[in-house]
Structures are given as structure tokens and as C-alpha cells.
Short mmCIF file of C-alpha atoms in Angstrom, two decimals:
data_model
loop_
_atom_site.label_atom_id
_atom_site.label_comp_id
_atom_site.label_asym_id
_atom_site.label_seq_id
_atom_site.Cartn_x
_atom_site.Cartn_y
_atom_site.Cartn_z
CA UNK A 41 -5.53 -53.28 18.60
CA UNK A 42 -7.72 -52.16 21.49
CA UNK A 43 -11.05 -50.50 20.75
CA UNK A 44 -12.29 -48.16 23.43
CA UNK A 45 -15.77 -48.84 24.84
CA UNK A 46 -18.70 -47.33 22.96
CA UNK A 47 -21.05 -45.54 25.36
CA UNK A 48 -24.58 -44.79 24.17
CA UNK A 49 -25.99 -41.63 25.75
CA UNK A 50 -29.77 -41.24 25.58
CA UNK A 51 -30.50 -37.79 26.99
CA UNK A 52 -32.75 -34.99 25.73
CA UNK A 53 -31.31 -32.15 27.85
CA UNK A 54 -28.93 -30.54 25.36
CA UNK A 55 -26.54 -28.87 27.82
CA UNK A 56 -26.27 -31.98 29.98
CA UNK A 57 -25.71 -34.20 26.94
CA UNK A 58 -23.01 -31.89 25.57
CA UNK A 59 -21.16 -31.89 28.88
CA UNK A 60 -21.41 -35.65 29.30
CA UNK A 61 -20.17 -36.32 25.77
CA UNK A 62 -17.18 -34.01 26.32
CA UNK A 63 -16.24 -35.68 29.60
CA UNK A 64 -16.82 -39.23 28.37
CA UNK A 65 -14.59 -38.62 25.37
CA UNK A 66 -11.99 -37.01 27.65
CA UNK A 67 -11.97 -40.29 29.59
CA UNK A 68 -11.21 -42.15 26.36
CA UNK A 69 -14.67 -43.50 25.59
CA UNK A 70 -16.32 -43.39 22.19
CA UNK A 71 -19.85 -42.00 22.29
CA UNK A 72 -23.10 -42.07 20.36
CA UNK A 73 -25.90 -39.70 21.38
CA UNK A 74 -29.66 -39.93 20.90
CA UNK A 75 -32.09 -37.33 22.27
CA UNK A 76 -35.39 -38.97 21.29
CA UNK A 77 -36.71 -42.16 22.83
CA UNK A 78 -38.12 -43.64 19.63
CA UNK A 79 -34.90 -43.01 17.70
CA UNK A 80 -32.81 -44.36 20.57
CA UNK A 81 -34.78 -47.60 20.76
CA UNK A 82 -34.56 -48.10 16.99
CA UNK A 83 -30.79 -47.53 17.09
CA UNK A 84 -30.23 -49.87 20.02
CA UNK A 85 -32.33 -52.68 18.57
CA UNK A 86 -30.45 -52.44 15.27
CA UNK A 87 -26.96 -52.08 16.78
CA UNK A 88 -24.57 -55.03 16.42
CA UNK A 89 -24.13 -57.16 19.52
CA UNK A 90 -20.48 -57.97 18.81
CA UNK A 91 -17.54 -56.11 17.34
CA UNK A 92 -16.25 -52.54 17.69
CA UNK A 93 -19.64 -50.93 16.97
CA UNK A 94 -21.47 -52.95 19.60
CA UNK A 95 -22.58 -50.75 22.52
CA UNK A 96 -20.57 -51.31 25.70
CA UNK A 97 -22.99 -49.50 28.04
CA UNK A 98 -26.01 -47.21 27.92
CA UNK A 99 -26.54 -44.02 29.92
CA UNK A 100 -30.32 -43.78 29.75
CA UNK A 101 -32.48 -40.86 30.86
CA UNK A 102 -35.87 -42.04 32.08
CA UNK A 103 -37.87 -39.01 30.85
CA UNK A 104 -37.58 -38.65 27.07
CA UNK A 105 -39.63 -37.46 24.10
CA UNK A 106 -41.36 -40.46 22.57
CA UNK A 107 -40.55 -43.77 24.24
CA UNK A 108 -39.43 -43.23 27.83
CA UNK A 109 -36.36 -44.79 29.39
CA UNK A 110 -38.32 -47.40 31.34
CA UNK A 111 -39.96 -48.68 28.15
CA UNK A 112 -36.60 -48.68 26.33
CA UNK A 113 -35.03 -50.80 29.07
CA UNK A 114 -37.95 -53.25 28.98
CA UNK A 115 -37.81 -53.50 25.18
CA UNK A 116 -34.07 -54.21 25.22
CA UNK A 117 -34.53 -56.91 27.82
CA UNK A 118 -37.41 -58.46 25.85
CA UNK A 119 -35.17 -58.50 22.76
CA UNK A 120 -32.44 -60.24 24.81
CA UNK A 121 -30.03 -57.33 24.41
CA UNK A 122 -28.27 -57.25 27.74
CA UNK A 123 -26.08 -54.16 27.39
CA UNK A 124 -25.43 -52.68 30.86
CA UNK A 125 -27.81 -49.78 31.55
CA UNK A 126 -27.11 -46.92 33.95
CA UNK A 127 -30.39 -45.05 34.29
CA UNK A 128 -30.35 -41.30 34.86
CA UNK A 129 -33.45 -40.01 36.58
CA UNK A 130 -34.65 -36.65 37.85
CA UNK A 131 -37.19 -38.55 39.92
CA UNK A 132 -35.58 -39.78 43.13
CA UNK A 133 -38.60 -41.37 44.82
CA UNK A 134 -37.95 -44.97 45.80
CA UNK A 135 -40.83 -46.19 43.63
CA UNK A 136 -39.35 -44.49 40.55
CA UNK A 137 -35.88 -45.87 41.18
CA UNK A 138 -37.25 -49.38 41.63
CA UNK A 139 -39.31 -49.01 38.44
CA UNK A 140 -36.05 -48.46 36.58
CA UNK A 141 -34.44 -51.48 38.19
CA UNK A 142 -37.54 -53.57 37.53
CA UNK A 143 -37.44 -52.48 33.89
CA UNK A 144 -33.97 -53.97 33.56
CA UNK A 145 -31.54 -51.18 34.47
CA UNK A 146 -28.33 -52.36 36.11
CA UNK A 147 -27.81 -49.22 38.16
CA UNK A 148 -29.33 -45.78 38.62
CA UNK A 149 -28.17 -42.25 39.36
CA UNK A 150 -30.59 -39.49 40.40
CA UNK A 151 -30.13 -36.01 38.93
CA UNK A 152 -28.40 -33.77 39.69
CA UNK A 153 -25.36 -36.03 40.00
CA UNK A 154 -21.64 -35.59 40.50
CA UNK A 155 -19.73 -36.33 37.29
CA UNK A 156 -17.08 -38.30 39.18
CA UNK A 157 -19.74 -40.56 40.67
CA UNK A 158 -21.21 -41.21 37.22
CA UNK A 159 -17.78 -42.10 35.84
CA UNK A 160 -17.09 -44.47 38.74
CA UNK A 161 -20.47 -46.18 38.33
CA UNK A 162 -19.88 -46.51 34.59
CA UNK A 163 -16.41 -47.99 35.08
CA UNK A 164 -17.85 -50.46 37.58
CA UNK A 165 -20.46 -51.64 35.08
CA UNK A 166 -17.87 -51.99 32.33
CA UNK A 167 -15.42 -53.77 34.61
CA UNK A 168 -18.01 -56.30 35.79
CA UNK A 169 -19.17 -56.94 32.23
CA UNK A 170 -15.59 -57.36 30.97
CA UNK A 171 -14.80 -59.70 33.87
CA UNK A 172 -17.91 -61.72 33.05
CA UNK A 173 -16.87 -62.09 29.40
CA UNK A 174 -13.29 -62.97 30.33
CA UNK A 175 -14.48 -65.58 32.80
CA UNK A 176 -16.75 -67.18 30.20
CA UNK A 177 -13.98 -67.33 27.59
CA UNK A 178 -11.10 -68.30 29.86
CA UNK A 179 -9.32 -71.60 29.23
CA UNK A 180 -6.80 -71.27 32.07
CA UNK A 181 -7.07 -72.99 35.43
CA UNK A 182 -10.44 -71.77 36.76
CA UNK A 183 -10.94 -70.20 40.15
CA UNK A 184 -13.70 -71.60 42.38
CA UNK A 185 -17.05 -70.93 40.68
CA UNK A 186 -19.09 -68.02 42.00
CA UNK A 187 -22.41 -69.81 42.03
CA UNK A 188 -25.26 -71.10 44.17
CA UNK A 189 -27.19 -74.33 43.54
CA UNK A 190 -30.62 -75.25 44.85
CA UNK A 191 -33.49 -77.52 43.77
CA UNK A 192 -32.18 -78.21 40.24
CA UNK A 193 -31.39 -74.51 39.75
CA UNK A 194 -27.99 -72.86 39.46
CA UNK A 195 -27.31 -69.15 39.91
CA UNK A 196 -24.04 -68.23 38.19
CA UNK A 197 -23.15 -64.87 39.67
CA UNK A 198 -20.02 -64.60 37.52
CA UNK A 199 -21.98 -65.05 34.27
CA UNK A 200 -25.17 -63.29 35.47
CA UNK A 201 -27.25 -66.36 34.67
CA UNK A 202 -29.92 -68.39 36.40
CA UNK A 203 -30.02 -71.90 34.96
CA UNK A 204 -33.26 -73.83 35.48
CA UNK A 205 -34.21 -77.27 34.11
CA UNK A 206 -35.96 -75.84 31.05
CA UNK A 207 -34.58 -72.31 30.64
CA UNK A 208 -31.60 -70.07 31.25
CA UNK A 209 -32.37 -66.51 32.34
CA UNK A 210 -29.97 -63.60 31.99
CA UNK A 211 -29.87 -61.54 35.20
CA UNK A 212 -29.24 -57.85 35.55
CA UNK A 213 -26.53 -56.84 37.99
CA UNK A 214 -29.16 -55.69 40.46
CA UNK A 215 -31.08 -58.97 40.21
CA UNK A 216 -27.89 -60.94 40.77
CA UNK A 217 -26.92 -58.72 43.71
CA UNK A 218 -30.32 -59.25 45.34
CA UNK A 219 -30.22 -63.01 44.85
CA UNK A 220 -26.69 -63.12 46.26
CA UNK A 221 -27.76 -61.11 49.30
CA UNK A 222 -30.72 -63.40 49.99
CA UNK A 223 -28.90 -66.68 49.36
CA UNK A 224 -25.99 -65.57 51.56
CA UNK A 225 -28.61 -65.27 54.32
CA UNK A 226 -30.45 -68.49 53.45
CA UNK A 227 -33.19 -69.21 55.97
CA UNK A 228 -33.00 -65.77 57.59
CA UNK A 229 -35.60 -63.02 57.36
CA UNK A 230 -34.30 -59.99 55.46
CA UNK A 231 -36.31 -56.78 56.00
CA UNK A 232 -37.38 -54.74 52.97
CA UNK A 233 -35.56 -51.70 54.30
CA UNK A 234 -32.32 -53.69 54.57
CA UNK A 235 -32.61 -54.73 50.93
CA UNK A 236 -33.22 -51.16 49.83
CA UNK A 237 -30.28 -49.78 51.79
CA UNK A 238 -27.71 -52.58 51.51
CA UNK A 239 -28.38 -53.92 48.01
CA UNK A 240 -29.72 -50.94 46.08
CA UNK A 241 -28.36 -48.03 48.16
CA UNK A 242 -31.84 -46.50 48.52
CA UNK A 243 -32.24 -44.84 51.90
CA UNK A 244 -35.74 -44.46 53.28
CA UNK A 245 -36.89 -43.34 56.72
CA UNK A 246 -39.81 -45.76 56.58
CA UNK A 247 -40.29 -49.21 55.16
CA UNK A 248 -41.79 -49.55 51.69
CA UNK A 249 -43.56 -52.21 49.67
CA UNK A 250 -42.37 -50.82 46.35
CA UNK A 251 -39.91 -53.72 46.10
CA UNK A 252 -42.68 -56.34 45.95
CA UNK A 253 -43.11 -56.21 42.16
CA UNK A 254 -39.40 -56.85 41.75
CA UNK A 255 -39.66 -59.94 43.95
CA UNK A 256 -42.61 -61.18 41.88
CA UNK A 257 -40.41 -61.15 38.78
CA UNK A 258 -37.64 -63.10 40.52
CA UNK A 259 -40.21 -65.69 41.55
CA UNK A 260 -41.10 -66.21 37.90
CA UNK A 261 -37.46 -67.15 37.36
CA UNK A 262 -37.01 -69.58 40.22
CA UNK A 263 -40.39 -70.94 41.31
CA UNK A 264 -42.29 -73.80 39.67
CA UNK A 265 -45.51 -72.11 40.83
CA UNK A 266 -44.78 -68.40 41.39
CA UNK A 267 -48.16 -67.93 43.05
CA UNK A 268 -47.21 -70.46 45.73
CA UNK A 269 -43.48 -69.92 46.26
CA UNK A 270 -41.34 -72.37 48.19
CA UNK A 271 -37.95 -70.63 47.84
CA UNK A 272 -38.47 -66.86 47.80
CA UNK A 273 -40.90 -66.33 50.65
CA UNK A 274 -42.67 -63.21 51.89
CA UNK A 275 -42.64 -62.65 55.63
CA UNK A 276 -45.75 -60.55 56.07
CA UNK A 277 -45.09 -57.06 57.36
CA UNK A 278 -41.32 -57.59 57.51
CA UNK A 279 -39.57 -58.64 54.32
CA UNK A 280 -38.38 -61.80 52.59
CA UNK A 281 -36.63 -65.09 53.24
CA UNK A 282 -34.83 -67.40 50.83
CA UNK A 283 -35.16 -71.14 51.47
CA UNK A 284 -33.23 -73.61 49.34
#
């Protein structure tokens, strides 16, 4: 018996929430709605992590009564609850979008948005998560591993994991995408603007340093001394370079 994915909608705009619930259910999803940030966080922290009542994905507004969406995403990550998060934001500035990604969101969608785009983004998150779980549980002849090894570290892009000698870190989709982009270009300088446009689909007329805080977090994952990095390097005034 197949159980349809359970989508958690955290949105305080009543008309938008009603429309999204209707359309999500029309697509075959089950839904649970919360309009208050405090109540949403309590529900998500108490929700089962396995079984039919485990959330499959979260549509998370960033501006909420009580706890905001950024804080909810951070709290879920701190609690090691890695449900895919698609953040909905009325604030489309690059800094705000990157704050959501830095908080642990897997993708973002600025308001107002096209319903079809939201549904496609949601399906993509669910498909990648399902593929990840299937890959981890598979006992058939494996395909070549989707991974990158360097200096006693292993990035498993298929499992969204970074394995270090003393810890394993769960990566968000956006973190994994950024690491893949940089490691694919190992030794080459990658401009900030290129990362924004090619990895995160953020288009800016001018370069921005808003991405720097995100890079700092990745360094905490992969560097022995994050203050003196040897792998994820800053090229002053330009961007970043990954060195294995």
C-alpha cells in the first residue's frame, strides 16, 4: 500500500494557504497546515521521522507570527531533522534568499510565485529525497558512487553526507550543489556571481559578498582549522577556489 507524501505547509496568509492546500491535495498530496511559527516548530519537532505520518517536505513561509521561518529551519537542522524545506519568501533580496539557504532551506521561491513552478520544485525535492533513500537501501548491483574524496574526507552527493574522520555531516541540497560545483572545478577560481547564478539561480547585476557567511559554514565542515582554510579558499575580490 502506497502512502502519498505528507506536505507540511507553514503559512499565515489565509487565502494563500487555502489555495495551496486545495492544489496540493488535487495533486494527490496529504497536507498539514500551521499558521503560527511557534505552533509549527512544536509540531515539526514532535512529528515522527519515519512512517506514514512523517513529514515528506515542508513549505515554509519566512515571515510568520511567533518564530519566523529562518529560525524554524535552523531549529530543525539543530535537532537533526532533515526534512526537505522549500522556503517561501516575500523578500527577494539576495541577502534574504541566502539567509534562508544558510538557515538550512533546500530551495526557495519568492512571492508572488507561479503555482506550477512551486509544484515542480516540490516534486524535485521529493524525487531527490526518494532517490537518496532508495540508493541507501538498495541491495542490487550498485552504480558508480556519486562522491568526491579528498584529505580523509568523503562527500557523498547521493546520500547528502560529508564524512570526516570524526564526524558525519548531513548536507542540504544547496550545500551539496555548491560543493559539487566547486569540486567539479577543483583548482579553478569561481566568481561569487557565478555561484549565485549557476548554483542558486539568483541573478544580480553586481557582485555580492552575501554568500560569504555560507562559505564560512562549509569551512566548519571540511577544514581542520576553519580560520586558516586549505581547501575552500577565498580569492580576494573575486570568489572562491576549492583545492583538494
